[in-house]
Short mmCIF file of C-alpha atoms and ligand atoms in Angstrom, two decimals:
data_model
loop_
_atom_site.label_atom_id
_atom_site.label_comp_id
_atom_site.label_asym_id
_atom_site.label_seq_id
_atom_site.Cartn_x
_atom_site.Cartn_y
_atom_site.Cartn_z
CA MET G 1 -21.63 -9.10 -3.68
CA LYS G 2 -21.25 -6.62 -0.85
CA LEU G 3 -18.14 -4.52 -0.71
CA PHE G 4 -16.91 -3.06 2.64
CA LEU G 5 -14.07 -0.58 2.80
CA TYR G 6 -11.98 -0.34 5.89
CA HIS G 7 -9.45 2.47 5.65
CA ILE G 8 -6.91 0.94 7.97
CA PRO G 9 -6.32 -2.66 9.30
CA GLU G 10 -7.28 -1.50 12.78
CA GLU G 11 -10.87 -0.92 11.57
CA VAL G 12 -11.41 -4.52 10.38
CA PRO G 13 -14.08 -6.28 12.58
CA ASP G 14 -12.77 -8.99 14.89
CA HIS G 15 -15.88 -11.15 15.10
CA THR G 16 -16.36 -12.04 11.47
CA THR G 17 -14.51 -13.02 8.22
CA PRO G 18 -15.39 -12.08 4.68
CA ASP G 19 -15.36 -14.52 1.75
CA CYS G 20 -12.62 -12.37 0.21
CA ALA G 21 -10.27 -9.89 1.75
CA ILE G 22 -8.21 -7.51 -0.33
CA ALA G 23 -5.10 -5.70 1.07
CA ILE G 24 -4.35 -2.31 -0.61
CA ASP G 25 -1.10 -0.38 -0.19
CA VAL G 26 -0.72 1.61 -3.38
CA LEU G 27 2.44 3.39 -2.00
CA ARG G 28 3.97 0.95 -2.29
CA ALA G 29 3.77 -2.61 -0.94
CA THR G 30 0.92 -4.01 -3.07
CA SER G 31 2.22 -2.21 -6.20
CA THR G 32 5.56 -3.83 -5.56
CA ILE G 33 4.08 -7.36 -4.85
CA ALA G 34 2.31 -7.20 -8.25
CA ALA G 35 5.48 -5.93 -9.98
CA ALA G 36 7.50 -8.75 -8.50
CA LEU G 37 5.10 -11.41 -9.58
CA GLU G 38 4.83 -9.82 -13.04
CA ALA G 39 8.58 -10.07 -13.27
CA GLY G 40 8.43 -13.79 -12.48
CA ALA G 41 9.01 -14.04 -8.77
CA GLU G 42 8.09 -17.54 -7.48
CA ALA G 43 6.16 -16.11 -4.47
CA ILE G 44 6.12 -13.27 -2.03
CA GLN G 45 6.38 -14.16 1.63
CA VAL G 46 5.42 -11.35 4.05
CA PHE G 47 6.51 -10.69 7.58
CA SER G 48 5.59 -8.09 10.20
CA ASP G 49 9.03 -8.45 11.82
CA ILE G 50 12.38 -7.94 10.09
CA ASP G 51 14.28 -10.36 12.38
CA GLU G 52 11.80 -13.15 11.47
CA LEU G 53 12.25 -12.29 7.80
CA LEU G 54 16.02 -12.57 8.11
CA SER G 55 15.88 -15.90 9.94
CA VAL G 56 13.30 -17.57 7.69
CA SER G 57 15.03 -16.31 4.49
CA ALA G 58 18.32 -17.69 5.72
CA THR G 59 16.90 -21.21 5.39
CA TRP G 60 15.96 -20.66 1.72
CA PRO G 61 18.43 -21.44 -1.17
CA GLN G 62 20.27 -18.10 -1.35
CA ASP G 63 20.42 -17.88 -5.14
CA LYS G 64 16.58 -18.11 -5.12
CA CYS G 65 16.02 -15.47 -2.37
CA LEU G 66 15.51 -11.71 -2.32
CA ARG G 67 15.00 -9.85 0.91
CA ALA G 68 12.98 -6.59 0.76
CA GLY G 69 12.76 -4.49 3.92
CA GLU G 70 11.25 -1.01 4.34
CA ARG G 71 10.71 1.21 7.36
CA GLY G 72 9.63 4.83 7.13
CA GLY G 73 9.92 4.65 3.29
CA ALA G 74 13.64 3.69 3.38
CA LYS G 75 15.45 0.42 2.79
CA VAL G 76 16.28 -1.63 5.92
CA GLU G 77 20.01 -2.45 6.41
CA GLY G 78 20.74 -6.16 5.84
CA CYS G 79 18.08 -6.49 3.07
CA ASP G 80 18.84 -6.70 -0.68
CA LEU G 81 16.09 -4.31 -1.65
CA GLY G 82 13.71 -1.62 -0.19
CA ASN G 83 10.18 -1.52 -1.38
CA SER G 84 10.28 0.00 -4.89
CA PRO G 85 8.26 -1.78 -7.60
CA LEU G 86 10.98 -0.49 -9.97
CA ASP G 87 13.46 -2.90 -8.38
CA HIS G 88 11.82 -5.85 -10.07
CA SER G 89 12.68 -7.10 -13.54
CA VAL G 90 13.03 -10.59 -15.03
CA GLU G 91 16.76 -10.30 -14.45
CA THR G 92 16.49 -9.51 -10.73
CA SER G 93 13.38 -11.46 -9.68
CA GLU G 94 12.48 -14.32 -11.97
CA GLY G 95 12.21 -17.70 -10.05
CA LYS G 96 13.07 -16.08 -6.75
CA ARG G 97 11.06 -15.86 -3.52
CA LEU G 98 10.68 -12.24 -2.24
CA PHE G 99 10.83 -12.17 1.55
CA MET G 100 9.18 -8.88 2.38
CA SER G 101 8.45 -6.61 5.43
CA THR G 102 7.14 -3.06 5.12
CA THR G 103 5.86 -0.52 7.62
CA ASN G 104 2.13 -0.97 6.86
CA GLY G 105 1.33 -3.10 3.85
CA THR G 106 2.61 -6.43 5.06
CA ARG G 107 1.03 -5.74 8.52
CA CYS G 108 -2.29 -5.24 6.67
CA LEU G 109 -1.82 -8.64 4.96
CA LYS G 110 -1.07 -10.31 8.30
CA ARG G 111 -4.29 -8.84 9.79
CA ILE G 112 -6.49 -10.45 7.03
CA GLU G 113 -4.60 -13.67 6.37
CA HIS G 114 -7.31 -15.81 7.91
CA ALA G 115 -9.91 -15.04 5.24
CA PRO G 116 -10.57 -17.91 2.92
CA THR G 117 -9.48 -15.86 -0.07
CA VAL G 118 -6.90 -13.11 0.30
CA ILE G 119 -5.69 -11.04 -2.62
CA THR G 120 -3.82 -7.74 -3.03
CA ALA G 121 -4.78 -4.75 -5.14
CA ALA G 122 -3.12 -1.67 -6.48
CA LEU G 123 -4.04 0.94 -9.11
CA THR G 124 -1.75 -0.93 -11.49
CA THR G 125 -3.81 -4.08 -11.13
CA ARG G 126 -7.33 -2.54 -10.68
CA LYS G 127 -8.91 -4.11 -13.77
CA ALA G 128 -7.41 -7.61 -13.00
CA VAL G 129 -8.81 -7.35 -9.47
CA VAL G 130 -12.26 -6.34 -10.79
CA ASP G 131 -12.23 -9.24 -13.27
CA PHE G 132 -11.23 -11.63 -10.43
CA LEU G 133 -14.21 -10.49 -8.35
CA LEU G 134 -16.59 -10.74 -11.28
CA ALA G 135 -15.40 -14.23 -11.95
CA HIS G 136 -15.48 -15.50 -8.43
CA THR G 137 -18.46 -13.51 -7.08
CA PRO G 138 -17.63 -13.71 -3.39
CA GLU G 139 -20.61 -12.75 -1.22
CA THR G 140 -18.74 -10.41 1.13
CA VAL G 141 -15.55 -8.55 0.17
CA TRP G 142 -13.40 -6.38 2.51
CA LEU G 143 -11.19 -3.87 0.83
CA VAL G 144 -8.60 -2.94 3.47
CA GLY G 145 -6.31 0.01 3.17
CA SER G 146 -2.88 -0.20 4.81
CA GLY G 147 -2.82 3.50 5.80
CA TRP G 148 0.21 4.86 7.56
CA GLU G 149 0.71 3.69 11.17
CA GLY G 150 -2.94 3.72 12.04
CA THR G 151 -4.07 6.71 9.94
CA TYR G 152 -5.95 6.84 6.68
CA SER G 153 -4.19 7.00 3.25
CA LEU G 154 -5.67 8.84 0.38
CA GLU G 155 -4.14 6.63 -2.27
CA ASP G 156 -5.44 3.38 -0.72
CA THR G 157 -8.94 4.82 -0.56
CA VAL G 158 -8.84 6.07 -4.15
CA CYS G 159 -7.79 2.53 -5.24
CA ALA G 160 -10.69 0.98 -3.35
CA GLY G 161 -13.03 3.48 -5.01
CA ALA G 162 -11.58 2.56 -8.43
CA ILE G 163 -12.32 -1.17 -7.79
CA ILE G 164 -15.83 -0.54 -6.58
CA HIS G 165 -16.49 1.81 -9.52
CA GLY G 166 -15.19 -0.93 -11.90
CA ILE G 167 -17.63 -3.39 -10.46
CA MET G 168 -20.49 -0.93 -10.70
CA THR G 169 -19.62 -0.11 -14.30
CA ALA G 170 -19.27 -3.74 -15.35
CA THR G 171 -22.51 -4.94 -13.66
CA GLY G 172 -24.75 -1.91 -13.86
CA GLN G 173 -25.40 -2.46 -10.14
CA SER G 174 -25.92 0.51 -7.77
CA PHE G 175 -24.63 1.41 -4.33
CA LYS G 176 -27.83 -0.10 -2.98
CA ASP G 177 -26.76 -3.51 -4.38
CA LEU G 178 -23.05 -3.29 -3.76
CA ALA G 179 -22.04 -0.95 -0.94
CA GLY G 180 -21.56 -2.74 2.41
CA ASN G 181 -20.69 0.49 4.38
CA ASP G 182 -20.58 4.26 3.93
CA ALA G 183 -16.81 4.30 3.38
CA ALA G 184 -17.30 2.27 0.21
CA ILE G 185 -19.60 4.96 -1.22
CA ALA G 186 -17.27 7.80 -0.23
CA ALA G 187 -14.36 6.04 -1.92
CA VAL G 188 -16.13 5.99 -5.25
CA SER G 189 -16.71 9.81 -5.03
CA LEU G 190 -13.02 10.28 -4.25
CA TYR G 191 -12.00 8.16 -7.26
CA LEU G 192 -14.49 9.96 -9.63
CA GLN G 193 -13.02 13.36 -8.57
CA TRP G 194 -9.39 12.28 -9.07
CA GLN G 195 -9.50 9.59 -11.77
CA ASP G 196 -7.78 11.75 -14.37
CA GLN G 197 -5.18 13.19 -11.88
CA LEU G 198 -4.03 10.16 -9.88
CA LEU G 199 -0.37 11.26 -9.93
CA GLU G 200 -1.32 14.75 -8.73
CA LEU G 201 -3.32 13.11 -5.85
CA MET G 202 -0.19 11.10 -4.90
CA HIS G 203 1.73 14.37 -4.68
CA TYR G 204 -0.76 15.71 -2.17
CA ALA G 205 -0.95 12.50 -0.19
CA SER G 206 1.20 12.50 3.06
CA HIS G 207 3.00 9.26 2.18
CA GLY G 208 3.54 10.51 -1.38
CA GLN G 209 5.21 13.64 0.10
CA ARG G 210 7.34 11.37 2.33
CA LEU G 211 8.44 9.35 -0.68
CA LEU G 212 9.22 12.58 -2.65
CA ARG G 213 11.43 13.77 0.26
CA LEU G 214 13.28 10.39 -0.15
CA ASP G 215 13.73 11.16 -3.90
CA ASN G 216 11.18 8.52 -5.10
CA GLU G 217 9.15 10.47 -7.65
CA ALA G 218 9.60 7.59 -10.15
CA ASP G 219 7.77 5.31 -7.79
CA LEU G 220 4.88 7.68 -7.52
CA LYS G 221 4.67 7.83 -11.33
CA TYR G 222 4.76 4.05 -11.51
CA CYS G 223 2.15 3.47 -8.74
CA ALA G 224 -0.25 6.04 -10.19
CA GLN G 225 -0.83 4.05 -13.35
CA LEU G 226 -4.21 2.45 -13.71
CA ASP G 227 -4.83 -1.03 -15.18
CA VAL G 228 -1.34 -1.72 -16.51
CA LEU G 229 -0.69 -5.25 -15.04
CA ASP G 230 -2.80 -8.32 -15.50
CA VAL G 231 -1.85 -9.93 -12.29
CA VAL G 232 -3.84 -10.78 -9.08
CA PRO G 233 -1.54 -11.76 -6.22
CA ILE G 234 -3.38 -14.41 -4.19
CA GLN G 235 -2.49 -15.97 -0.87
CA ARG G 236 -1.63 -19.69 -1.21
CA THR G 237 -0.78 -20.35 2.41
CA ALA G 238 -0.81 -17.85 5.28
CA GLY G 239 1.57 -15.03 4.41
CA VAL G 240 2.64 -16.50 1.03
CA LEU G 241 1.29 -14.92 -2.15
CA VAL G 242 1.52 -16.24 -5.68
CA ARG G 243 0.37 -15.24 -9.09
C1 MLT U 1 4.24 0.42 3.74
O1 MLT U 1 4.11 -0.77 3.86
O2 MLT U 1 4.06 1.21 4.63
C2 MLT U 1 4.66 1.09 2.41
O3 MLT U 1 4.58 0.20 1.39
C3 MLT U 1 5.77 2.01 2.61
C4 MLT U 1 6.62 2.26 1.37
O4 MLT U 1 6.32 3.16 0.58
O5 MLT U 1 7.63 1.64 1.22
#
């Protein structure tokens, strides 16, 4: 297995496709996708464009439909929910399809949707993602951070580092065996430095600070948890993720 980290979707090479592509948006899209599936959502359907989300979701049975829209960290008018993982419980989400559009996370998923296997990862699901990779042993894996509007995000990189570190620990393999690029090696160092202070790291991160200004400290606390959900969201058809 060779693991390549791309900090933002724009870094992903055009000319090639990996066996498995992993979208990471710790704050908060991929944490929310995992939380919704854990709460029993039927599927998550992602959109880059809010108008397309609204028109496609209008064709779905309305009692089985939740619309989640986020721009700049805030809920989009006309949607039922913003992008908080804490919005999802069995009561709100079980059996429903979540139609979702966020600033960066869903855009990242759209960028990699042509890979033969597409999954999402968050700190909350790190161990489940490591176990998935160990079970399926894809030859090439892209870990793709969502970043923020074309710039690097600390929390996505630390999550990529946590996954790579998890594979190294489980297999005893070294960077020589596993690292596909320099970014993958740097991400492990970042994770090892911050592994016991993940919430503190989120408070320093620029998008963490944006969410704190929007009064979302509870989301930071939720998203900073490591290995708490045994769920791997996987793409079933382009743009549609299931458990
Ligand atoms: C995104 O897609 O940019 C994020 O998930 C933003 C957010 O925190 O809602």
